[in-house]
mmCIF file of C-alpha atoms in Angstrom:
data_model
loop_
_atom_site.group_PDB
_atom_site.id
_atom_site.type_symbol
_atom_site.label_atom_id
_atom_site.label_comp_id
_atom_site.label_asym_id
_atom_site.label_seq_id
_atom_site.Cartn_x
_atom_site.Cartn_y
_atom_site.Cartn_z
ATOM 1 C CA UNK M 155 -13.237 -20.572 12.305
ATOM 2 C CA UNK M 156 -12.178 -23.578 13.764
ATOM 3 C CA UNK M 157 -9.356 -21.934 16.361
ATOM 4 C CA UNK M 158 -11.807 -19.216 17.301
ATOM 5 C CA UNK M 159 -14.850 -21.585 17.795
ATOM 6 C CA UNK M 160 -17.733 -19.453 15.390
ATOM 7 C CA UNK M 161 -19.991 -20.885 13.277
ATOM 8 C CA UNK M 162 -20.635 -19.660 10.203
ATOM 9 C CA UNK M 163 -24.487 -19.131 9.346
ATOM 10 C CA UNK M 164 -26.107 -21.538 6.427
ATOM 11 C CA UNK M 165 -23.291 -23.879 7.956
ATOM 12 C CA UNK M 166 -20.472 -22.933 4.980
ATOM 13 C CA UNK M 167 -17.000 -21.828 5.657
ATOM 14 C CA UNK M 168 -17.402 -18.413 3.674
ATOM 15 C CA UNK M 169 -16.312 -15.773 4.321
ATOM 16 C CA UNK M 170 -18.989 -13.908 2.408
ATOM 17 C CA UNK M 171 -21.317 -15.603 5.050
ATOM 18 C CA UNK M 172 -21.279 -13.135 7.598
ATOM 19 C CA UNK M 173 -21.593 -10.343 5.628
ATOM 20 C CA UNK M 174 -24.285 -11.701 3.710
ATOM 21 C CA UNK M 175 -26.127 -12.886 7.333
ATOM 22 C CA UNK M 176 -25.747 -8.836 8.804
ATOM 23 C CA UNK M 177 -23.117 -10.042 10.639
ATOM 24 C CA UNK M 178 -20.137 -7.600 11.077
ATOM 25 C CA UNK M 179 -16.378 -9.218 11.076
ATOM 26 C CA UNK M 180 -14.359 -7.394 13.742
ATOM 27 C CA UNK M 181 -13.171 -4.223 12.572
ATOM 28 C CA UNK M 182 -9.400 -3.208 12.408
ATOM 29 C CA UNK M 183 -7.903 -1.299 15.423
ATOM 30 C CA UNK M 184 -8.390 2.134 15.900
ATOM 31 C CA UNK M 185 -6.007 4.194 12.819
ATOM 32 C CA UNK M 186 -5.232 0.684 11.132
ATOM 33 C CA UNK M 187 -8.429 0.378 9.044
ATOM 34 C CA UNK M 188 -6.123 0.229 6.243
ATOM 35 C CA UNK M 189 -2.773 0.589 5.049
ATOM 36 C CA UNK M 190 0.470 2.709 3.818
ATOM 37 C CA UNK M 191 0.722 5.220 0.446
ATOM 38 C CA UNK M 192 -0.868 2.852 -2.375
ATOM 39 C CA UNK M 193 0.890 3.054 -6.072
ATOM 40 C CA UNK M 194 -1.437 0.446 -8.030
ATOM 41 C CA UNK M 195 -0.971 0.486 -11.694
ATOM 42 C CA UNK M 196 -4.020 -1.158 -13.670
ATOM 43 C CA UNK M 197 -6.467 -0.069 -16.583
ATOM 44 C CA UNK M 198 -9.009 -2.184 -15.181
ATOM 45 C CA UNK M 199 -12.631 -1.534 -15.055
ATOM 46 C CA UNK M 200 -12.236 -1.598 -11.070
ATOM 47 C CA UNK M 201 -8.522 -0.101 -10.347
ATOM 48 C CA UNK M 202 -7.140 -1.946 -7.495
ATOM 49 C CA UNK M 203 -5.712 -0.743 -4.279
ATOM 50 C CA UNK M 204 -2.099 -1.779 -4.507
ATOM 51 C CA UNK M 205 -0.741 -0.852 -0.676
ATOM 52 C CA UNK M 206 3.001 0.053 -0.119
ATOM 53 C CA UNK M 207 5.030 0.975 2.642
ATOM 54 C CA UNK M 208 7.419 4.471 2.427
ATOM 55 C CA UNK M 209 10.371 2.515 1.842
ATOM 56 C CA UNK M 210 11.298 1.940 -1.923
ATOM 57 C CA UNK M 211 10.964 -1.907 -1.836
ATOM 58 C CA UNK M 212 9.047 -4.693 0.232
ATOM 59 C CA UNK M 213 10.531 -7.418 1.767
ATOM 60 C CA UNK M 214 10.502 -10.647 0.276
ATOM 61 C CA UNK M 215 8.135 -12.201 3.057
ATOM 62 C CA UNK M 216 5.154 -9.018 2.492
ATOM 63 C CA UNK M 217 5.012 -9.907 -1.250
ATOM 64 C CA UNK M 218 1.220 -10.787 -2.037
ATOM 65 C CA UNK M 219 0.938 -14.884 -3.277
ATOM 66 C CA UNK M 220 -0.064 -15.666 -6.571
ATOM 67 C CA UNK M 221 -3.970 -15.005 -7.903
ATOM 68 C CA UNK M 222 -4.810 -17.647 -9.783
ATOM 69 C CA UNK M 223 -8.278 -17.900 -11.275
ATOM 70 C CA UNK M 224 -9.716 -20.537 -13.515
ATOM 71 C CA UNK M 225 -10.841 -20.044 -17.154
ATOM 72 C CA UNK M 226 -14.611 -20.971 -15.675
ATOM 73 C CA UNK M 227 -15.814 -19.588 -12.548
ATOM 74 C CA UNK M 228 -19.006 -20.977 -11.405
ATOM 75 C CA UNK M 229 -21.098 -18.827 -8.602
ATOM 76 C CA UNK M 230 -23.595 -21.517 -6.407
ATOM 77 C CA UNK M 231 -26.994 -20.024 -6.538
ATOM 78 C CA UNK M 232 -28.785 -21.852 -3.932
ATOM 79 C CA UNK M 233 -28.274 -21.627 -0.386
ATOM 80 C CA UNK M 234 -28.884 -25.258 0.934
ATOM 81 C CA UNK M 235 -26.208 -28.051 0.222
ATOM 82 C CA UNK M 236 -27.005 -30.363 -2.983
ATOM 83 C CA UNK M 237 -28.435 -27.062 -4.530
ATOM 84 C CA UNK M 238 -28.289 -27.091 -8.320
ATOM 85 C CA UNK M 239 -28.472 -23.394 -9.200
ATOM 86 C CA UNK M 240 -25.133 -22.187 -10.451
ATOM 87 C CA UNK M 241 -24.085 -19.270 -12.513
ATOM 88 C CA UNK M 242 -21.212 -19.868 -14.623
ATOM 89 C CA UNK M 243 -18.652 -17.165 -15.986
ATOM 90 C CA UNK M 244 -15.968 -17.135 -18.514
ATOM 91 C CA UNK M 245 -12.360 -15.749 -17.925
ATOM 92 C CA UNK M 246 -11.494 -12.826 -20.395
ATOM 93 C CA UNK M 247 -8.084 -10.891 -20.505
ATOM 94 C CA UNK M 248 -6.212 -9.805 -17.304
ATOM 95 C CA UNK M 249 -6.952 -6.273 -17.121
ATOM 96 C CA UNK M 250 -5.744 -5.141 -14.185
ATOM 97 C CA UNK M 251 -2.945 -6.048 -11.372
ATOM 98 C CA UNK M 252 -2.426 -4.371 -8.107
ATOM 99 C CA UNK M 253 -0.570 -5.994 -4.911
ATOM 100 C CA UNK M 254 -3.821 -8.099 -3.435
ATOM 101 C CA UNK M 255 -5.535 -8.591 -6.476
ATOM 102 C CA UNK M 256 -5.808 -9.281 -10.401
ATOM 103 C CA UNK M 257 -8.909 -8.206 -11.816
ATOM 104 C CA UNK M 258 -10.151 -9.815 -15.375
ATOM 105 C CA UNK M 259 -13.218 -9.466 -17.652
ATOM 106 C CA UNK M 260 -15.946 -11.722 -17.324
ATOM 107 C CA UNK M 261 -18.381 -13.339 -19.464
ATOM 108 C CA UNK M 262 -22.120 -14.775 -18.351
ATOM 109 C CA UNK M 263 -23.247 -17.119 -21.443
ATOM 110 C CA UNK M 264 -26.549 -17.314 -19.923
ATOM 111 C CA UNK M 265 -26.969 -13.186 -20.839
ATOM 112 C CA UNK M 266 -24.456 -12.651 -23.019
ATOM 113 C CA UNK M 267 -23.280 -9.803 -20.461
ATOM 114 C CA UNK M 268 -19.743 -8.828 -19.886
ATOM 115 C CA UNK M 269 -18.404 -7.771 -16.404
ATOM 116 C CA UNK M 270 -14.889 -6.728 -14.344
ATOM 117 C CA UNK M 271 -14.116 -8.868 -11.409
ATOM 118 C CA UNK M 272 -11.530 -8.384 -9.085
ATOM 119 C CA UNK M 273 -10.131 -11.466 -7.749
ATOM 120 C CA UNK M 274 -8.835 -12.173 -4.367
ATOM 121 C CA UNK M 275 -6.969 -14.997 -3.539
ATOM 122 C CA UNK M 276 -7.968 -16.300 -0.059
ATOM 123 C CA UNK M 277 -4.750 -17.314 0.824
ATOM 124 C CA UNK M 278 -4.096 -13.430 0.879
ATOM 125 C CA UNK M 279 -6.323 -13.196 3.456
ATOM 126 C CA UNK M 280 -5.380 -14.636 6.671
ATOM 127 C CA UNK M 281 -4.976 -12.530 9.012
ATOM 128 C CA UNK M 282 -8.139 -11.278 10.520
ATOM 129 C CA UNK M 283 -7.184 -7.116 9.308
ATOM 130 C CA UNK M 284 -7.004 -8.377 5.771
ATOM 131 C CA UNK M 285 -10.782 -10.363 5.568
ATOM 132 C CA UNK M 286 -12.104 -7.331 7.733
ATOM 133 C CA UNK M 287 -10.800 -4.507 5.055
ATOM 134 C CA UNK M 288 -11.893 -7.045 1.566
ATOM 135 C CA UNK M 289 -15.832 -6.564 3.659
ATOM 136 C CA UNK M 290 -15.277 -3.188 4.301
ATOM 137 C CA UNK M 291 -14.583 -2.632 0.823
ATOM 138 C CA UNK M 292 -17.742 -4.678 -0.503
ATOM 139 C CA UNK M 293 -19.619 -3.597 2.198
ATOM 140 C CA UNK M 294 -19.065 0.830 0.733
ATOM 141 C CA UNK M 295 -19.141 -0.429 -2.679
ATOM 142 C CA UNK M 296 -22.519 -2.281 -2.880
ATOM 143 C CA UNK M 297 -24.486 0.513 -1.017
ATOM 144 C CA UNK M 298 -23.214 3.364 -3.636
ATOM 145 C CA UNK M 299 -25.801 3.517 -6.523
ATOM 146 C CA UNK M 300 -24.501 7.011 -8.817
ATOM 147 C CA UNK M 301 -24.146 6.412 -12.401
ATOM 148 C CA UNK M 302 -20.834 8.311 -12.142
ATOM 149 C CA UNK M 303 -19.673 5.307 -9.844
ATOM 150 C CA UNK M 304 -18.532 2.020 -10.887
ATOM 151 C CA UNK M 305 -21.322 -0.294 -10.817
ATOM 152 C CA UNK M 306 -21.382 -3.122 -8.089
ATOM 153 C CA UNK M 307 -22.974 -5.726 -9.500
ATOM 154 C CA UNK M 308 -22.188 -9.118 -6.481
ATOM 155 C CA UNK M 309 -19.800 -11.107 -4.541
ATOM 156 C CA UNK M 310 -19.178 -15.052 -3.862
ATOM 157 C CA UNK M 311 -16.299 -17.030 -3.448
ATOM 158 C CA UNK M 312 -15.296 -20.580 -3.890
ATOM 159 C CA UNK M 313 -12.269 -22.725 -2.429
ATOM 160 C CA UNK M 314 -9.325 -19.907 -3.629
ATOM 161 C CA UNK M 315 -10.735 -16.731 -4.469
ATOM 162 C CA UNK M 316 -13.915 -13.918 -3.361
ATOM 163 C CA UNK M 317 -14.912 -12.355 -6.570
ATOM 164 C CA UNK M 318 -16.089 -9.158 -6.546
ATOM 165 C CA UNK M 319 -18.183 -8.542 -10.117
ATOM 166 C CA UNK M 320 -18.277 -5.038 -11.228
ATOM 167 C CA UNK M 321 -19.747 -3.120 -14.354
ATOM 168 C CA UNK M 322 -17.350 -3.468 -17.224
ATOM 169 C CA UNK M 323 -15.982 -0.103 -18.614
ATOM 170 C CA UNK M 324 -14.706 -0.819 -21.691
ATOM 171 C CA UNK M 325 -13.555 2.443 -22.571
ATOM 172 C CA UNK M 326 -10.071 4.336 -20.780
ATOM 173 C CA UNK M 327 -9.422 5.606 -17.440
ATOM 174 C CA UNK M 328 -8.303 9.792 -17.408
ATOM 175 C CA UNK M 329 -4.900 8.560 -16.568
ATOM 176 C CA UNK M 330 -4.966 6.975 -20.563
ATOM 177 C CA UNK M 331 -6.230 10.104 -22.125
ATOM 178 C CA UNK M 332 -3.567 12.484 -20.250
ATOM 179 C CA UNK M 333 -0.738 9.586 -21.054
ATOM 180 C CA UNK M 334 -2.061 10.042 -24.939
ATOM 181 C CA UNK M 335 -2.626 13.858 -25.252
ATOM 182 C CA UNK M 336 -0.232 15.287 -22.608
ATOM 183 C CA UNK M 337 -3.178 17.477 -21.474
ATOM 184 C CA UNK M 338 -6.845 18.109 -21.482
ATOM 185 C CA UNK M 339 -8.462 21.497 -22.133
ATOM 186 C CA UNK M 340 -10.080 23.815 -19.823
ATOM 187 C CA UNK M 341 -13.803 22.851 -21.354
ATOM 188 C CA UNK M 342 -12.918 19.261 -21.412
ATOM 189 C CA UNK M 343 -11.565 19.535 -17.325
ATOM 190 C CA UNK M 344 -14.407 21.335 -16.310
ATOM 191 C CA UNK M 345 -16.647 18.699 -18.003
ATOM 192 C CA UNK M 346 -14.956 16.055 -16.020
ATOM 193 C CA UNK M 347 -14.622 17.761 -12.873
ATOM 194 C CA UNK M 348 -18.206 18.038 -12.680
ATOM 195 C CA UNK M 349 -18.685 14.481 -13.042
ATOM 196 C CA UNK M 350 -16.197 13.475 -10.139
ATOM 197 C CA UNK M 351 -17.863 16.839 -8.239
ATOM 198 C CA UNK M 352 -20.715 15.127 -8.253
ATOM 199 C CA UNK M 353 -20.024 11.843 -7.768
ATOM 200 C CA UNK M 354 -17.868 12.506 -4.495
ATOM 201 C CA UNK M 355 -20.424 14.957 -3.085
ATOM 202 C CA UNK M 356 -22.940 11.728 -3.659
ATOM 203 C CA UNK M 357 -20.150 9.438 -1.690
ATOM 204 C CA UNK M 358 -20.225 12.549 1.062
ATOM 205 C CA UNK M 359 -23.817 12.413 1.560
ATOM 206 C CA UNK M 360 -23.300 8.789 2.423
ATOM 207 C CA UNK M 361 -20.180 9.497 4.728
ATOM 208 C CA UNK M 362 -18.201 7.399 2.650
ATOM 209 C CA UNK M 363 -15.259 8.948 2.065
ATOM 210 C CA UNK M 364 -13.045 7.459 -0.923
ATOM 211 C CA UNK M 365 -9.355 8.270 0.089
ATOM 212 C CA UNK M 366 -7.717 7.352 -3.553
ATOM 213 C CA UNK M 367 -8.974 9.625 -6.025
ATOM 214 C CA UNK M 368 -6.696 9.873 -9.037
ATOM 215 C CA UNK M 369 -6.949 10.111 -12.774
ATOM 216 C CA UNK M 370 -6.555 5.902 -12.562
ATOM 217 C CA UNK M 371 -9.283 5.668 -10.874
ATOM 218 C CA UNK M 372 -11.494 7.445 -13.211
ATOM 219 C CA UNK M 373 -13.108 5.148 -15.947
ATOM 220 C CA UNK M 374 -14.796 6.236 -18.975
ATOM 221 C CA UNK M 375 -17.817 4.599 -20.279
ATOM 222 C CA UNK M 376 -19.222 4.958 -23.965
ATOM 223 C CA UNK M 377 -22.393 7.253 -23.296
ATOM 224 C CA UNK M 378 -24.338 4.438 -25.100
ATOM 225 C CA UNK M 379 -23.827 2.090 -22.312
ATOM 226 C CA UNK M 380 -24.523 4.932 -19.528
ATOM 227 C CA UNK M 381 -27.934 4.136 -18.140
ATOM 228 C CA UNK M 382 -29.129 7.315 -17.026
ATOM 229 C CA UNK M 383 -28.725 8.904 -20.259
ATOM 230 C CA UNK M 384 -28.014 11.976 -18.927
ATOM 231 C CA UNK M 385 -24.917 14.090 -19.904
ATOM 232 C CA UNK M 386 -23.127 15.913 -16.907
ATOM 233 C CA UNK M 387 -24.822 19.770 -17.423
ATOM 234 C CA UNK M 388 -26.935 21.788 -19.419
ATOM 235 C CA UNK M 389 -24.088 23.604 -21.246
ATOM 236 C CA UNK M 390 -24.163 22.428 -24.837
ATOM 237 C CA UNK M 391 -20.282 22.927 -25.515
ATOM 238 C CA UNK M 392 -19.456 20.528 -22.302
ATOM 239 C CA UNK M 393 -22.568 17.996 -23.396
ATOM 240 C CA UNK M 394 -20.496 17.795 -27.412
ATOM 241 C CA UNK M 395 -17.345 17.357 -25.470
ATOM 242 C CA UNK M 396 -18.190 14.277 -23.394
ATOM 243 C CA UNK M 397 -20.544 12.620 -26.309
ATOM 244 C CA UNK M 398 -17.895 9.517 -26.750
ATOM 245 C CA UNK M 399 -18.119 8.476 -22.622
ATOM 246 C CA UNK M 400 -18.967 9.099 -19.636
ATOM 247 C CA UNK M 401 -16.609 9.000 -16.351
ATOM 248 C CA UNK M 402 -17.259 6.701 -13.145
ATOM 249 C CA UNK M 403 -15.216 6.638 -10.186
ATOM 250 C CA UNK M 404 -14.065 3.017 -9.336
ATOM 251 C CA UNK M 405 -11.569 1.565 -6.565
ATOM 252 C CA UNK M 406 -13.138 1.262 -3.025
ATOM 253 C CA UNK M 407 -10.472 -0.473 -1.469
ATOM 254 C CA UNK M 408 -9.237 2.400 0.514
ATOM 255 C CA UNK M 409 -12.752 4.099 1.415
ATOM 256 C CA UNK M 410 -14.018 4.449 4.458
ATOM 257 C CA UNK M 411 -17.618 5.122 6.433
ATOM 258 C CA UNK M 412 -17.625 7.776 9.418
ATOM 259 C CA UNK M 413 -19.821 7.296 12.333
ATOM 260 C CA UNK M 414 -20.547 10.480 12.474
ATOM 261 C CA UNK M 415 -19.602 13.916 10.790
ATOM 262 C CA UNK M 416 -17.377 14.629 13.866
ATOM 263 C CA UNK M 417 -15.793 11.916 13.285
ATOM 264 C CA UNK M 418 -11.447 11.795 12.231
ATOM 265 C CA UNK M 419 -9.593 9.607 10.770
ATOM 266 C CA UNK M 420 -5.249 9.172 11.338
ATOM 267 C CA UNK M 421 -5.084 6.273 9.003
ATOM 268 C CA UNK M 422 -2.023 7.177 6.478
ATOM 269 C CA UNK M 423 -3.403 5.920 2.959
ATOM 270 C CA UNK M 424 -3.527 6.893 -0.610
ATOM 271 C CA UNK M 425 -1.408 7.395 -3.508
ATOM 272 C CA UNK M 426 1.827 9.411 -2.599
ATOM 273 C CA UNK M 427 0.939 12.580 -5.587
ATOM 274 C CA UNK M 428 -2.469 12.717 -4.632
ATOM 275 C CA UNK M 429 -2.088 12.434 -0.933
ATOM 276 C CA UNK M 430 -3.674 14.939 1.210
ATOM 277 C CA UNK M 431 -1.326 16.524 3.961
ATOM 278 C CA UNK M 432 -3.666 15.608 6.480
ATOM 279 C CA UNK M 433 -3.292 11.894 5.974
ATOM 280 C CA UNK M 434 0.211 12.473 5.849
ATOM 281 C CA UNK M 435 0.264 13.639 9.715
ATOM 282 C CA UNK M 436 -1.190 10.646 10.347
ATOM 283 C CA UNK M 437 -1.991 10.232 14.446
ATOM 284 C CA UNK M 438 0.206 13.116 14.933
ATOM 285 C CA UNK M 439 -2.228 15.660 13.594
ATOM 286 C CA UNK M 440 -5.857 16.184 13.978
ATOM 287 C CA UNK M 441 -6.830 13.555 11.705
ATOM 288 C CA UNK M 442 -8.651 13.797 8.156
ATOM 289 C CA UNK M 443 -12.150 13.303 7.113
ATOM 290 C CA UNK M 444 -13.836 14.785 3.689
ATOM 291 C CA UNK M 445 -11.420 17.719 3.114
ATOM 292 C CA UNK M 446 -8.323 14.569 1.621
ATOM 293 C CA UNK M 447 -11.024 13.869 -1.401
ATOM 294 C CA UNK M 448 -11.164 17.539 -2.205
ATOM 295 C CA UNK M 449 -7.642 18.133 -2.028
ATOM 296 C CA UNK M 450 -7.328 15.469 -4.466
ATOM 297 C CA UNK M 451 -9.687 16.770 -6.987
ATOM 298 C CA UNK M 452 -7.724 19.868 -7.059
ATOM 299 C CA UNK M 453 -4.987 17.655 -7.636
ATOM 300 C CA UNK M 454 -6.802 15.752 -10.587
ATOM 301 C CA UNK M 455 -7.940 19.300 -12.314
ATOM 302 C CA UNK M 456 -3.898 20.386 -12.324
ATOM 303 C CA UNK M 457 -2.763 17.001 -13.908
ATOM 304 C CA UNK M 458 -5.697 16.955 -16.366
ATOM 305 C CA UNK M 459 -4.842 20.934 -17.392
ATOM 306 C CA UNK M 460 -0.790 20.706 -17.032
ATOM 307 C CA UNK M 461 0.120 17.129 -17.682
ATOM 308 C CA UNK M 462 1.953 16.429 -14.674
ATOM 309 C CA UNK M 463 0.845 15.912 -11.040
ATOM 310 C CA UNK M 464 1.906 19.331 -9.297
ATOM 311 C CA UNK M 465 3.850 17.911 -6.385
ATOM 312 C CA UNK M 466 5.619 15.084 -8.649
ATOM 313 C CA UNK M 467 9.600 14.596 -8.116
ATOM 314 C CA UNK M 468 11.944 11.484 -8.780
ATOM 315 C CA UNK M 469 11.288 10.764 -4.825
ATOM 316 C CA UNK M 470 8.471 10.013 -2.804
ATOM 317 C CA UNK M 471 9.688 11.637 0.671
ATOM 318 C CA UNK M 472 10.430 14.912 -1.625
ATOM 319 C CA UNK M 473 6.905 14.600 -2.982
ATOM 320 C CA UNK M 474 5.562 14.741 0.843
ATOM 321 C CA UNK M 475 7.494 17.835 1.788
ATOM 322 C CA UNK M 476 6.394 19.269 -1.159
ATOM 323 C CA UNK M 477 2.692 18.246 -0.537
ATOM 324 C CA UNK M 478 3.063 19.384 3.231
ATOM 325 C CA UNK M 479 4.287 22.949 1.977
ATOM 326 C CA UNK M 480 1.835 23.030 -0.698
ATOM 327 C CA UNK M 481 4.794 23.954 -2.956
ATOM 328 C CA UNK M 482 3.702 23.925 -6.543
ATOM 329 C CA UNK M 483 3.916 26.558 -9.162
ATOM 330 C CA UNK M 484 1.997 26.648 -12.546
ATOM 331 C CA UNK M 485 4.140 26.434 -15.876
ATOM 332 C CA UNK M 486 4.445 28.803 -18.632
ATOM 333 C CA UNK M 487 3.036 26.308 -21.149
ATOM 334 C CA UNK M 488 0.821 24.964 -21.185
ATOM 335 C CA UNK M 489 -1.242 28.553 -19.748
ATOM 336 C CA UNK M 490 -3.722 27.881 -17.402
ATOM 337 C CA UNK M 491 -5.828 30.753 -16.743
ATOM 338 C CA UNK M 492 -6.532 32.693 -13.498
ATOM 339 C CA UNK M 493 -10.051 31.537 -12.601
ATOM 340 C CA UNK M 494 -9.048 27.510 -13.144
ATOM 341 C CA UNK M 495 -5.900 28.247 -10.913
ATOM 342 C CA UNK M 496 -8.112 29.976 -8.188
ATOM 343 C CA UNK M 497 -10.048 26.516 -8.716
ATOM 344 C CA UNK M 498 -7.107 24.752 -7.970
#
């Protein structure tokens, strides 16, 4: 702030400020808005974008610092230095790591409410790209209300970190059930696929388009804490099946907003077995825009109904030319019949 000479409204050095002011921080240059194939692991509440480059290992220098977050987080309230108002949190269990961020629960005393919050370290965010993709990400996130959608709850910082607090899904993510039964059936996929169907045709509407769909990224809720109260369809069979939780798509960190439905986008990002082949072409093809989201539901429904991603091998560059061929084949066992591999 100092080097480039801005001030900050309500005279803070935030960088929450000039989001929260309608201020917009300079966006990344054109096909940079963010980064290379993503392979976050987490079982948080919020999964976290967890960018990596094609090669197998980063260099020493790119590795992300340290997020370190006190056992008691206080979020100032008032707006006006010497303001009392504060809302104080409690630091649960790590629940989640990815390469920018660790995200933990949280606990407000005052409520007795429980939340996720991802935590950014600010020393992670430097470089002008990095703050402009965190706002990017807050920015999508906040303005998507669909109860099959993570809930955003707020934002603030403090000296180290921006916390990002987030509706707590205490149940598991699809990647969890398929890691514990090997496979789902066809009445349980089609349950679930409705859910996500309907969640990404909500983000769609918005021209938001998510870019990271993947069975980690899918959180289950208890119904009992689902607002709406609402099960995903009128079929009783599907309505039994889901009884025990409800699924909401989290992880924003890769989602972008079009300008207009012309609009393409060349940035390559995602997660290498759910990558679409038109991200893979990067600037060299015609771009990508909605189409990458439904290539990777089709991709979700074949891992939920087989086990196994359909273009997984021992090596990412093999996965791409297998995803650029669309070379996949269905398995004897478990069967999968012909109108869910038409789906596909």
């Amino acid at each position: 702030r100092r080097k480039e000479g801005r001030e900050v409204p309500g005279g803070g050095s935030t960088l929450l400020a000039y989001m929260q002011a309608g201020m917009v921080a300079p966006a990344p240059a054109a096909g940079q808005e963010n980064v290379e194939p993503s392979a976050a692991k987490t079982n948080a509440a919020v999964a976290i974008a967890a960018p990596m480059p094609l090669a197998t290992e980063k260099k020493k220098r790119d590795r992300p610092k340290e997020v370190k977050c006190p056992r008691i987080v206080t979020e100032t309230l008032g707006e006006e230095a010497g303001d009392p108002r504060v809302r104080t949190y409690v630091r649960g269990r790590p629940m989640g790591k990815g390469g920018f961020a660790v995200v933990y629960s949280m606990h407000d005393p005052s409520t007795g409410e429980s939340f996720a919050a991802k935590v950014v370290a600010k020393s992670t965010l430097e470089k002008e790209r990095a703050r402009a993709k965190i706002l990017t990400e807050i920015r999508i996130h906040r303005s998507v209300t669909n109860r099959h959608v993570v809930r955003f709850v707020r934002c603030f910082e403090d000296a180290a970190n921006v916390y990002i607090i987030m509706e707590l899904c205490s149940n598991k993510t699809l990647a969890d059930v398929v890691k514990q039964r090997g496979c789902l059936t066809e009445p349980e996929a089609a349950c679930y696929l409705r859910e996500i169907v309907t969640a990404v045709s909500h983000l769609h509407a918005m021209r938001v388009i998510h870019r990271d769909l993947k069975l980690g990224n899918l959180f289950l809720t208890p119904a009992g804490l689902d607002e709406a109260g609402e099960g995903p369809g009128t079929d009783p069979a599907l309505e039994m099946i889901t009884a025990g939780g409800r699924l909401k798509i989290g992880d924003f960190g890769l989602a972008c907003r079009l300008e207009s439905e012309d609009e393409r986008k060349t940035t390559i990002c995602g997660t290498p077995n759910y990558i679409a082949p038109e991200v893979l072409a990067g600037s060299k093809g015609s771009g990508h825009s909605y189409e990458v989201d439904v290539w990777s539901i089709g991709v979700i429904m074949y891992t939920l109904l087989v086990g196994t991603p359909p273009f997984q091998t021992s090596d990412v560059h093999a996965t791409y030319k297998r995803i650029r061929a669309n070379a996949y084949e269905f398995p004897d066992k478990p069967s999968v019949s012909l109108g869910a591999r038409d789906l596909i």
